Amino acid sequence: MKAREVAEKLNMIILTGDGDQEVTGLYTCDLLSWVISHASSGDMWVTVMNNLNILAVASLADVACIVLPENVEADEKLLERAQEKEITLIATSRSAANVIAEASKWIESER
Amino acid sequence: MELSEEIIRLHYDINDEDFSAAGEASSAVKKTLSRLGVSPETVKRVAIAMYEAEINAVIHADGGAADIEITPQQIKVVISDRGPGIPNMEAAMQPGFSTATESVRELGFGAGMGLPNMKRYTDEMYVDTKIGVGTTVTLIVKI
């Protein structure tokens, strides 16, 4: 299922990117060094980190998209750079645990 | 562009001024390797190991330089800095050991995974460090 479709199912807002990436797994963690070595290609990555470094981590780890949970704000700079790098950035008021739990129903159903 | 017998050399300055830009050199190398047709798995290994080294140079040494050599056999990444050096190599190689400051940790770094990740994702890794002079990390990934 595409990132865009998962966002729609969970009523999450796409801030940047086209959401066209295929989501093949789910991952949540905020330690960037941990994420880069443990997230898999195609994961929907949920993190409360909202600094610019998450964009480099997302692109190097080949995740499908980034989800900012619990109304974590994305500032102008983050939005601008995410747009430039064509990274799909999604925002939601849901908790990380809730995003993972709900999104897994849709992603599992495709397997 | 494709892999030929000719050695491809790339050089990047790692800037300390904009911590948020850290990863630019690794991203550029990742793109180049993908364009050269290197397998995604190998590209990812190089990108992760190099990113960790790049971040270390920014966190601990106010930046440095990255030199990359690509041959049909291997990718060699050399990251050098003029930072404080690593006083205790054995401790630095332990997962979870970190000397990163609180402000760096708040950004999501300083988990003590840097050097262990570099080792994990490369075939060969060499660290040449001298207190007060700097550190050079050489990362080799075989193709």
mmCIF file with all atom_site columns, C-alpha atoms in Angstrom, chain A residues 30-34 36-41 49 51-53 56-57 59-62 81 85, chain B residues 19-24 26-27 30 44 47-48 51-52 106-109 111 113 117 120-121:
data_model
loop_
_atom_site.group_PDB
_atom_site.id
_atom_site.type_symbol
_atom_site.label_atom_id
_atom_site.label_alt_id
_atom_site.label_comp_id
_atom_site.label_asym_id
_atom_site.label_entity_id
_atom_site.label_seq_id
_atom_site.pdbx_PDB_ins_code
_atom_site.Cartn_x
_atom_site.Cartn_y
_atom_site.Cartn_z
_atom_site.occupancy
_atom_site.B_iso_or_equiv
_atom_site.pdbx_formal_charge
_atom_site.auth_seq_id
_atom_site.auth_comp_id
_atom_site.auth_asym_id
_atom_site.auth_atom_id
_atom_site.pdbx_PDB_model_num
ATOM 1  C CA . ASP A 1 30  ? 13.968 8.324  17.852 1.00 0.00 ? 30  ASP A CA 1
ATOM 2  C CA . LEU A 1 31  ? 17.651 7.518  18.137 1.00 0.00 ? 31  LEU A CA 1
ATOM 3  C CA . LEU A 1 32  ? 18.865 8.357  14.661 1.00 0.00 ? 32  LEU A CA 1
ATOM 4  C CA . SER A 1 33  ? 21.911 6.074  14.691 1.00 0.00 ? 33  SER A CA 1
ATOM 5  C CA . TRP A 1 34  ? 19.675 3.240  15.754 1.00 0.00 ? 34  TRP A CA 1
ATOM 6  C CA . ILE A 1 36  ? 19.716 4.158  10.308 1.00 0.00 ? 36  ILE A CA 1
ATOM 7  C CA . SER A 1 37  ? 21.000 0.697  11.109 1.00 0.00 ? 37  SER A CA 1
ATOM 8  C CA . HIS A 1 38  ? 17.707 -0.989 12.019 1.00 0.00 ? 38  HIS A CA 1
ATOM 9  C CA . ALA A 1 39  ? 14.961 0.507  9.841  1.00 0.00 ? 39  ALA A CA 1
ATOM 10 C CA . SER A 1 40  ? 14.320 -1.399 6.621  1.00 0.00 ? 40  SER A CA 1
ATOM 11 C CA . SER A 1 41  ? 13.842 -0.055 3.121  1.00 0.00 ? 41  SER A CA 1
ATOM 12 C CA . MET A 1 49  ? 12.276 14.002 16.143 1.00 0.00 ? 49  MET A CA 1
ATOM 13 C CA . ASN A 1 51  ? 15.085 18.335 13.191 1.00 0.00 ? 51  ASN A CA 1
ATOM 14 C CA . LEU A 1 52  ? 16.547 18.402 9.694  1.00 0.00 ? 52  LEU A CA 1
ATOM 15 C CA . ASN A 1 53  ? 18.714 15.360 10.354 1.00 0.00 ? 53  ASN A CA 1
ATOM 16 C CA . ALA A 1 56  ? 19.187 12.543 5.778  1.00 0.00 ? 56  ALA A CA 1
ATOM 17 C CA . VAL A 1 57  ? 18.450 9.464  7.880  1.00 0.00 ? 57  VAL A CA 1
ATOM 18 C CA . SER A 1 59  ? 16.935 9.038  2.601  1.00 0.00 ? 59  SER A CA 1
ATOM 19 C CA . LEU A 1 60  ? 20.008 7.002  3.600  1.00 0.00 ? 60  LEU A CA 1
ATOM 20 C CA . ALA A 1 61  ? 17.898 4.260  5.187  1.00 0.00 ? 61  ALA A CA 1
ATOM 21 C CA . ASP A 1 62  ? 15.498 4.262  2.211  1.00 0.00 ? 62  ASP A CA 1
ATOM 22 C CA . ARG A 1 81  ? 14.066 20.652 2.748  1.00 0.00 ? 81  ARG A CA 1
ATOM 23 C CA . LYS A 1 85  ? 14.491 16.023 -1.213 1.00 0.00 ? 85  LYS A CA 1
ATOM 24 C CA . PHE B 2 19  ? 24.863 20.571 11.769 1.00 0.00 ? 19  PHE B CA 1
ATOM 25 C CA . SER B 2 20  ? 21.566 20.039 10.030 1.00 0.00 ? 20  SER B CA 1
ATOM 26 C CA . ALA B 2 21  ? 23.321 19.633 6.680  1.00 0.00 ? 21  ALA B CA 1
ATOM 27 C CA . ALA B 2 22  ? 25.356 16.670 7.956  1.00 0.00 ? 22  ALA B CA 1
ATOM 28 C CA . GLY B 2 23  ? 24.736 13.771 5.647  1.00 0.00 ? 23  GLY B CA 1
ATOM 29 C CA . GLU B 2 24  ? 25.047 15.767 2.431  1.00 0.00 ? 24  GLU B CA 1
ATOM 30 C CA . SER B 2 26  ? 26.886 10.570 2.276  1.00 0.00 ? 26  SER B CA 1
ATOM 31 C CA . SER B 2 27  ? 23.743 11.330 0.289  1.00 0.00 ? 27  SER B CA 1
ATOM 32 C CA . LYS B 2 30  ? 24.807 7.198  -2.289 1.00 0.00 ? 30  LYS B CA 1
ATOM 33 C CA . LYS B 2 44  ? 23.129 1.161  1.714  1.00 0.00 ? 44  LYS B CA 1
ATOM 34 C CA . ALA B 2 47  ? 25.835 5.172  2.950  1.00 0.00 ? 47  ALA B CA 1
ATOM 35 C CA . ILE B 2 48  ? 25.185 4.141  6.566  1.00 0.00 ? 48  ILE B CA 1
ATOM 36 C CA . TYR B 2 51  ? 26.984 8.834  7.432  1.00 0.00 ? 51  TYR B CA 1
ATOM 37 C CA . GLU B 2 52  ? 28.085 7.699  10.885 1.00 0.00 ? 52  GLU B CA 1
ATOM 38 C CA . GLU B 2 106 ? 18.669 15.998 21.986 1.00 0.00 ? 106 GLU B CA 1
ATOM 39 C CA . LEU B 2 107 ? 18.935 15.830 18.209 1.00 0.00 ? 107 LEU B CA 1
ATOM 40 C CA . GLY B 2 108 ? 18.765 12.049 18.343 1.00 0.00 ? 108 GLY B CA 1
ATOM 41 C CA . PHE B 2 109 ? 22.477 11.284 18.118 1.00 0.00 ? 109 PHE B CA 1
ATOM 42 C CA . ALA B 2 111 ? 23.523 6.670  21.092 1.00 0.00 ? 111 ALA B CA 1
ATOM 43 C CA . MET B 2 113 ? 26.286 3.390  17.778 1.00 0.00 ? 113 MET B CA 1
ATOM 44 C CA . ASN B 2 117 ? 27.692 0.688  12.984 1.00 0.00 ? 117 ASN B CA 1
ATOM 45 C CA . ARG B 2 120 ? 29.043 -3.703 11.158 1.00 0.00 ? 120 ARG B CA 1
ATOM 46 C CA . TYR B 2 121 ? 28.426 -2.326 7.682  1.00 0.00 ? 121 TYR B CA 1
#
